[in-house]
Coordinates of C-alpha atoms in Angstrom, one line a residue:
M133 CA 12.3 3.4 -49.7
E134 CA 15.0 3.6 -47.3
S135 CA 13.1 6.2 -45.1
S136 CA 10.4 3.5 -44.8
K137 CA 12.7 0.7 -43.6
S138 CA 14.1 2.8 -41.0
Q139 CA 10.5 3.5 -39.5
A140 CA 9.7 -0.2 -39.8
S141 CA 12.7 -1.1 -37.8
P142 CA 12.2 0.5 -34.5
A143 CA 8.4 -1.2 -34.5
A144 CA 9.5 -4.5 -34.9
G145 CA 12.2 -4.1 -32.0
N146 CA 9.4 -2.8 -29.6
Q147 CA 7.6 -6.0 -29.7
G148 CA 10.0 -7.7 -27.0
V149 CA 8.7 -10.3 -24.8
P150 CA 4.7 -10.5 -24.4
S151 CA 3.7 -9.0 -21.1
W152 CA 1.3 -12.2 -20.0
L153 CA 5.0 -14.4 -20.6
G154 CA 6.0 -13.2 -16.6
P155 CA 2.8 -13.8 -14.9
V156 CA 2.4 -17.0 -16.4
L157 CA 5.7 -18.3 -15.6
C158 CA 5.4 -17.4 -12.1
G159 CA 2.4 -19.2 -11.9
L160 CA 3.7 -22.3 -13.3
I161 CA 6.6 -22.1 -10.9
I162 CA 4.0 -21.9 -7.7
A163 CA 2.0 -24.6 -9.4
I164 CA 5.1 -26.9 -9.3
F165 CA 6.1 -26.1 -5.7
Y166 CA 2.3 -26.5 -4.5
F167 CA 1.1 -29.6 -7.1
V168 CA 4.3 -31.8 -7.1
V169 CA 6.7 -31.0 -4.6
P170 CA 6.5 -33.7 -1.8
G171 CA 7.3 -33.5 1.7
F172 CA 4.1 -33.5 3.3
G173 CA 1.5 -35.8 5.0
N174 CA 2.2 -39.5 6.5
G175 CA 5.3 -40.6 5.3
G176 CA 6.4 -37.1 3.5
H177 CA 5.2 -38.1 -0.1
R178 CA 2.2 -35.5 -0.6
S179 CA 2.5 -32.2 -2.0
P180 CA 0.7 -29.6 -0.2
L181 CA -2.6 -29.2 -2.4
Y182 CA -2.5 -33.3 -2.3
W183 CA -2.3 -33.4 1.3
L184 CA -5.0 -30.2 1.7
E185 CA -7.6 -32.6 -0.6
S186 CA -6.7 -35.5 1.3
T187 CA -8.3 -33.8 4.5
W188 CA -11.6 -32.6 3.0
N189 CA -13.8 -35.8 4.5
K190 CA -16.3 -36.5 7.4
E191 CA -13.5 -37.4 10.0
T192 CA -12.6 -33.7 9.9
D193 CA -16.1 -32.2 8.9
Y194 CA -14.0 -30.6 6.1
E195 CA -16.0 -32.0 3.2
H196 CA -17.2 -28.4 2.2
G197 CA -13.3 -27.7 1.1
Y198 CA -14.3 -29.1 -2.2
L199 CA -16.6 -26.0 -2.7
V200 CA -13.9 -23.1 -1.7
P201 CA -12.1 -23.6 -5.3
V202 CA -15.1 -23.4 -7.4
I203 CA -16.1 -20.3 -5.4
M204 CA -12.6 -18.6 -5.8
I205 CA -12.7 -19.0 -9.3
G206 CA -16.6 -18.1 -9.6
L207 CA -15.5 -14.9 -7.8
I208 CA -12.7 -14.2 -10.0
A209 CA -14.5 -14.6 -12.8
W210 CA -17.2 -12.6 -11.8
Q211 CA -14.9 -9.3 -11.3
W212 CA -12.7 -10.5 -14.3
K213 CA -14.0 -7.5 -16.8
N214 CA -13.3 -4.9 -13.9
L215 CA -9.9 -6.8 -13.2
R216 CA -8.9 -6.5 -17.1
R217 CA -9.9 -2.7 -17.3
L218 CA -7.9 -1.9 -14.0
A219 CA -4.7 -4.0 -15.1
A220 CA -4.6 -2.0 -18.2
V221 CA -3.7 1.3 -16.3
S222 CA -2.4 -0.1 -13.1
S223 CA 1.2 0.4 -12.2
S224 CA 3.3 -1.9 -9.9
N225 CA 3.2 -1.4 -6.1
M226 CA 6.2 -2.5 -4.3
W227 CA 4.3 -3.4 -1.0
G228 CA 3.5 -7.0 -2.9
L229 CA 6.6 -7.7 -2.1
P230 CA 6.9 -8.0 1.7
I231 CA 4.1 -10.1 1.3
L232 CA 4.9 -12.3 -1.3
F233 CA 8.0 -13.1 0.8
L234 CA 5.9 -14.0 4.0
G235 CA 4.2 -16.4 1.8
I236 CA 7.3 -18.0 0.4
A237 CA 8.4 -18.0 4.5
L238 CA 5.8 -19.8 5.3
F239 CA 6.0 -22.5 2.5
V240 CA 9.4 -23.3 3.7
A241 CA 8.6 -23.4 7.4
G242 CA 6.1 -25.7 6.6
H243 CA 8.2 -27.8 4.4
R244 CA 10.8 -27.5 7.4
C245 CA 8.7 -28.8 9.8
G246 CA 6.1 -31.3 8.0
Q247 CA 3.3 -28.6 8.5
A248 CA 1.4 -28.7 5.2
R249 CA -1.1 -26.3 6.8
L250 CA 1.6 -23.4 7.1
S251 CA 2.6 -24.0 3.4
V252 CA -1.3 -24.0 2.1
G253 CA -1.8 -20.9 4.5
G254 CA 1.0 -19.0 2.6
L255 CA -0.1 -19.8 -0.8
P256 CA -2.9 -16.9 -1.0
M257 CA -0.2 -14.2 0.3
I258 CA 2.1 -15.5 -2.4
L259 CA -0.9 -15.0 -5.0
W260 CA -2.3 -11.7 -3.6
G261 CA 1.6 -10.2 -3.1
S262 CA 2.5 -11.4 -6.9
T263 CA -0.8 -9.5 -8.1
L264 CA -0.3 -6.6 -5.7
Y265 CA 3.0 -6.2 -7.2
L266 CA 2.4 -6.6 -10.7
W267 CA -0.9 -4.9 -11.1
G268 CA -1.2 -2.7 -8.2
W269 CA -3.6 -1.8 -5.4
Q270 CA -6.9 -1.6 -7.4
V271 CA -6.1 -5.0 -9.0
A272 CA -5.3 -6.6 -5.4
R273 CA -8.4 -5.1 -3.9
L274 CA -10.9 -7.1 -6.1
T275 CA -8.5 -10.5 -5.6
F276 CA -8.0 -10.1 -1.8
F277 CA -11.4 -12.1 -0.9
P278 CA -11.4 -14.5 -3.6
L279 CA -8.0 -15.7 -2.9
F280 CA -8.0 -15.8 1.0
F281 CA -10.8 -17.4 0.8
L282 CA -8.8 -20.4 0.6
W283 CA -8.2 -20.3 4.2
L284 CA -11.7 -21.4 5.0
A285 CA -10.4 -25.0 3.3
I286 CA -7.5 -25.3 5.8
P287 CA -8.2 -27.8 8.5
V288 CA -7.4 -26.1 12.2
P289 CA -6.3 -28.5 15.0
E290 CA -8.8 -26.7 17.4
F291 CA -11.7 -27.4 15.1
Q292 CA -12.6 -30.9 17.0
Q293 CA -12.7 -28.8 20.4
A294 CA -15.3 -26.6 18.6
T295 CA -17.4 -29.1 17.6
T296 CA -17.4 -30.9 21.0
K297 CA -18.8 -27.3 22.6
L298 CA -21.1 -27.1 19.8
Q299 CA -22.5 -30.9 20.4
I300 CA -23.3 -29.7 24.1
M301 CA -24.9 -26.3 23.3
A302 CA -26.9 -27.6 20.3
T303 CA -28.3 -30.5 23.1
K304 CA -29.3 -28.0 25.4
L305 CA -31.0 -25.6 22.9
A306 CA -33.0 -28.9 21.3
Q307 CA -34.0 -29.3 25.0
W308 CA -35.0 -26.0 25.5
G309 CA -36.8 -25.7 21.9
S310 CA -38.8 -29.0 22.3
N311 CA -40.1 -27.6 25.7
L312 CA -41.5 -24.9 24.0
F313 CA -43.8 -27.3 22.0
G314 CA -44.8 -29.4 24.7
V315 CA -42.3 -32.4 24.0
K316 CA -40.8 -33.4 27.6
T317 CA -37.1 -35.0 27.5
V318 CA -34.4 -36.0 29.3
V319 CA -30.7 -35.1 28.7
Q320 CA -27.8 -37.3 29.4
G321 CA -24.8 -35.8 28.0
T322 CA -25.1 -35.6 24.3
Q323 CA -28.3 -37.9 24.1
I324 CA -31.9 -36.8 24.6
F325 CA -34.5 -39.0 25.7
S326 CA -38.4 -38.9 25.7
A327 CA -39.6 -38.2 29.3
N328 CA -42.7 -40.5 28.4
D329 CA -40.8 -43.1 26.2
R330 CA -42.8 -42.5 23.1
W331 CA -39.6 -42.5 20.6
A332 CA -36.2 -44.1 21.3
P333 CA -33.1 -42.0 22.3
L334 CA -31.3 -39.7 19.9
K335 CA -28.2 -38.6 20.0
I336 CA -26.3 -35.1 18.9
D337 CA -23.5 -36.4 16.8
E338 CA -20.9 -34.6 15.5
G339 CA -22.3 -33.2 12.7
C340 CA -25.6 -32.5 14.1
G341 CA -24.1 -30.2 16.7
G342 CA -23.9 -27.7 13.7
I343 CA -20.4 -27.6 12.9
R344 CA -21.2 -28.4 9.2
S345 CA -23.9 -26.0 9.2
L346 CA -21.9 -23.4 10.8
M347 CA -18.9 -23.6 8.2
A348 CA -21.6 -23.9 5.5
L349 CA -23.4 -20.6 6.5
I350 CA -19.9 -18.6 7.4
M351 CA -19.0 -19.3 3.4
I352 CA -22.6 -18.3 2.1
S353 CA -22.5 -14.8 4.5
S354 CA -18.7 -14.4 3.5
V355 CA -19.6 -14.6 -0.2
W356 CA -23.0 -12.7 0.8
A357 CA -21.1 -9.9 2.4
Y358 CA -18.4 -9.7 -0.8
I359 CA -21.2 -9.0 -3.1
A360 CA -23.4 -7.1 -1.1
K361 CA -22.8 -3.1 -2.0
V362 CA -22.2 -1.8 1.7
S363 CA -19.7 -0.3 3.8
L364 CA -16.8 -2.4 5.0
W365 CA -18.0 -2.7 8.4
K366 CA -21.6 -3.5 7.3
K367 CA -19.8 -6.4 5.3
A368 CA -17.5 -7.6 9.0
L369 CA -21.3 -8.0 10.6
L370 CA -22.8 -10.0 7.8
C371 CA -19.9 -11.9 8.1
L372 CA -20.4 -12.6 11.8
A373 CA -23.7 -12.9 11.9
A374 CA -23.1 -16.5 10.2
F375 CA -22.3 -17.6 14.1
P376 CA -25.6 -17.0 15.9
L377 CA -27.7 -17.4 12.8
A378 CA -26.3 -21.1 12.2
I379 CA -26.7 -21.9 16.0
L380 CA -30.5 -20.3 15.7
G381 CA -31.1 -22.4 12.7
N382 CA -29.7 -25.5 13.8
M383 CA -31.9 -25.4 17.2
M384 CA -34.8 -25.0 14.7
R385 CA -33.9 -27.8 12.9
L386 CA -33.4 -30.2 15.7
T387 CA -36.5 -29.1 17.6
S388 CA -38.2 -30.3 14.6
I389 CA -37.0 -33.9 14.8
F390 CA -38.2 -34.0 18.3
V391 CA -41.5 -32.6 17.6
I392 CA -42.2 -34.7 14.7
A393 CA -40.7 -37.8 17.2
E394 CA -43.5 -37.1 19.7
Y395 CA -46.8 -36.0 17.8
G396 CA -45.8 -38.1 14.6
D397 CA -43.5 -40.9 13.4
P398 CA -40.6 -41.5 15.5
E399 CA -39.0 -43.6 12.8
F400 CA -39.5 -40.9 10.0
A401 CA -38.5 -38.1 12.2
A402 CA -35.1 -40.4 13.4
N403 CA -34.1 -41.0 9.6
T404 CA -35.9 -39.1 6.8
W405 CA -36.7 -36.1 8.5
H406 CA -33.3 -36.2 10.1
D407 CA -31.4 -36.5 6.7
W408 CA -33.4 -34.0 4.9
S409 CA -34.2 -31.4 7.6
G410 CA -31.1 -29.4 6.6
L411 CA -32.2 -28.5 3.2
V412 CA -35.9 -28.1 4.5
I413 CA -35.3 -26.3 7.7
F414 CA -31.8 -25.0 8.4
Y415 CA -31.1 -23.3 5.0
P416 CA -34.4 -21.5 4.1
I417 CA -34.6 -20.1 7.6
S418 CA -31.0 -19.4 8.0
L419 CA -31.3 -17.3 4.4
V420 CA -34.1 -15.5 5.4
L421 CA -32.6 -14.5 8.8
L422 CA -29.3 -13.4 6.7
M423 CA -31.6 -12.0 4.2
I424 CA -33.2 -9.9 7.3
V425 CA -30.1 -8.6 8.7
H426 CA -28.8 -7.7 5.3
S427 CA -32.1 -5.5 4.9
A428 CA -31.7 -3.7 8.4
L429 CA -28.2 -3.0 7.5
E430 CA -29.0 -1.5 4.1
Q431 CA -32.2 0.0 5.6
G432 CA -34.3 -1.5 2.6
V433 CA -34.4 -4.7 0.6
P434 CA -31.3 -5.7 -0.6
W435 CA -29.9 -5.5 -4.4
R436 CA -33.2 -3.8 -5.2
R437 CA -33.0 -1.5 -8.3
P438 CA -33.6 2.2 -7.4
R439 CA -36.9 3.3 -9.2
K440 CA -36.2 5.7 -12.3
K441 CA -37.2 9.3 -11.1
Q442 CA -39.6 10.8 -13.7
V443 CA -39.0 14.4 -14.0
R444 CA -41.5 16.2 -15.0
T445 CA -41.2 19.6 -16.9
V446 CA -43.7 22.5 -16.2
V447 CA -43.9 25.3 -18.4
V448 CA -45.8 28.7 -16.8
Q449 CA -47.0 31.0 -19.6
K450 CA -47.5 34.7 -18.4
A451 CA -50.8 36.1 -19.3
E452 CA -50.4 38.8 -21.6
A453 CA -51.6 42.1 -20.3
N454 CA -54.7 43.0 -22.1

């Protein structure tokens, strides 16, 4: 009886604190600072993430921000089995601490300066640095893209300047594309007039300039590149392909509006077709072009399962000598 008690006591002493308690407590602390602590926005009464959510509107052209957290969670859930498997055999990496401290420094600097985008920009560094420190490089490698994907939801000051340049570019490309179909137009600023007054002038506003389409295609191409089983430099090319493909797709969409206005119903083109041409023209064309780029980089049909090779065994029997 004494021997059994002596063997049971060490086992009870080794139970200790659950391994998940530390990460959960760290997550709660981070959540408090980003969801509760005020000091940002107008009057300084908003938390960093509350300020971020308030910027996802039509005025900033960042309505896509609501999709970013959903995509982040989806990508992590997609890798969940691999993450659990690697976390069970991985070890801590001290290089995560400098990245963690850099994210904390950005939060403090943003709080002191009243710049919420600095504090929110430091959140992926805090999360990824903690992941690297707790579970090592293999786990951190899989979570790098999903965590830093949050940066696509943070408004930047130069965004409006890019919107103006895209408006001018879209206007010129739409006029050029319309001329290819025999539609004569006159451009004044960001307005396009019919040369023969067949339809009312149409203005290329901020949304039609392609900035929303560009941001949407950047998100799609980034996730596409993350899932694609290609080398790193090919993933980078897939992401960069979003810029010319978005411009080309938007030009085709605007051209279709002017062609329908010229040869069909101007009212239908300016209203119904204008509202639905993004889904009917832009996204299908852009996704097909992105598939073509991926096929060229992979030199074959993407994500196609290789055919199973059938190995035939040929038995050669030697003829017996007579």
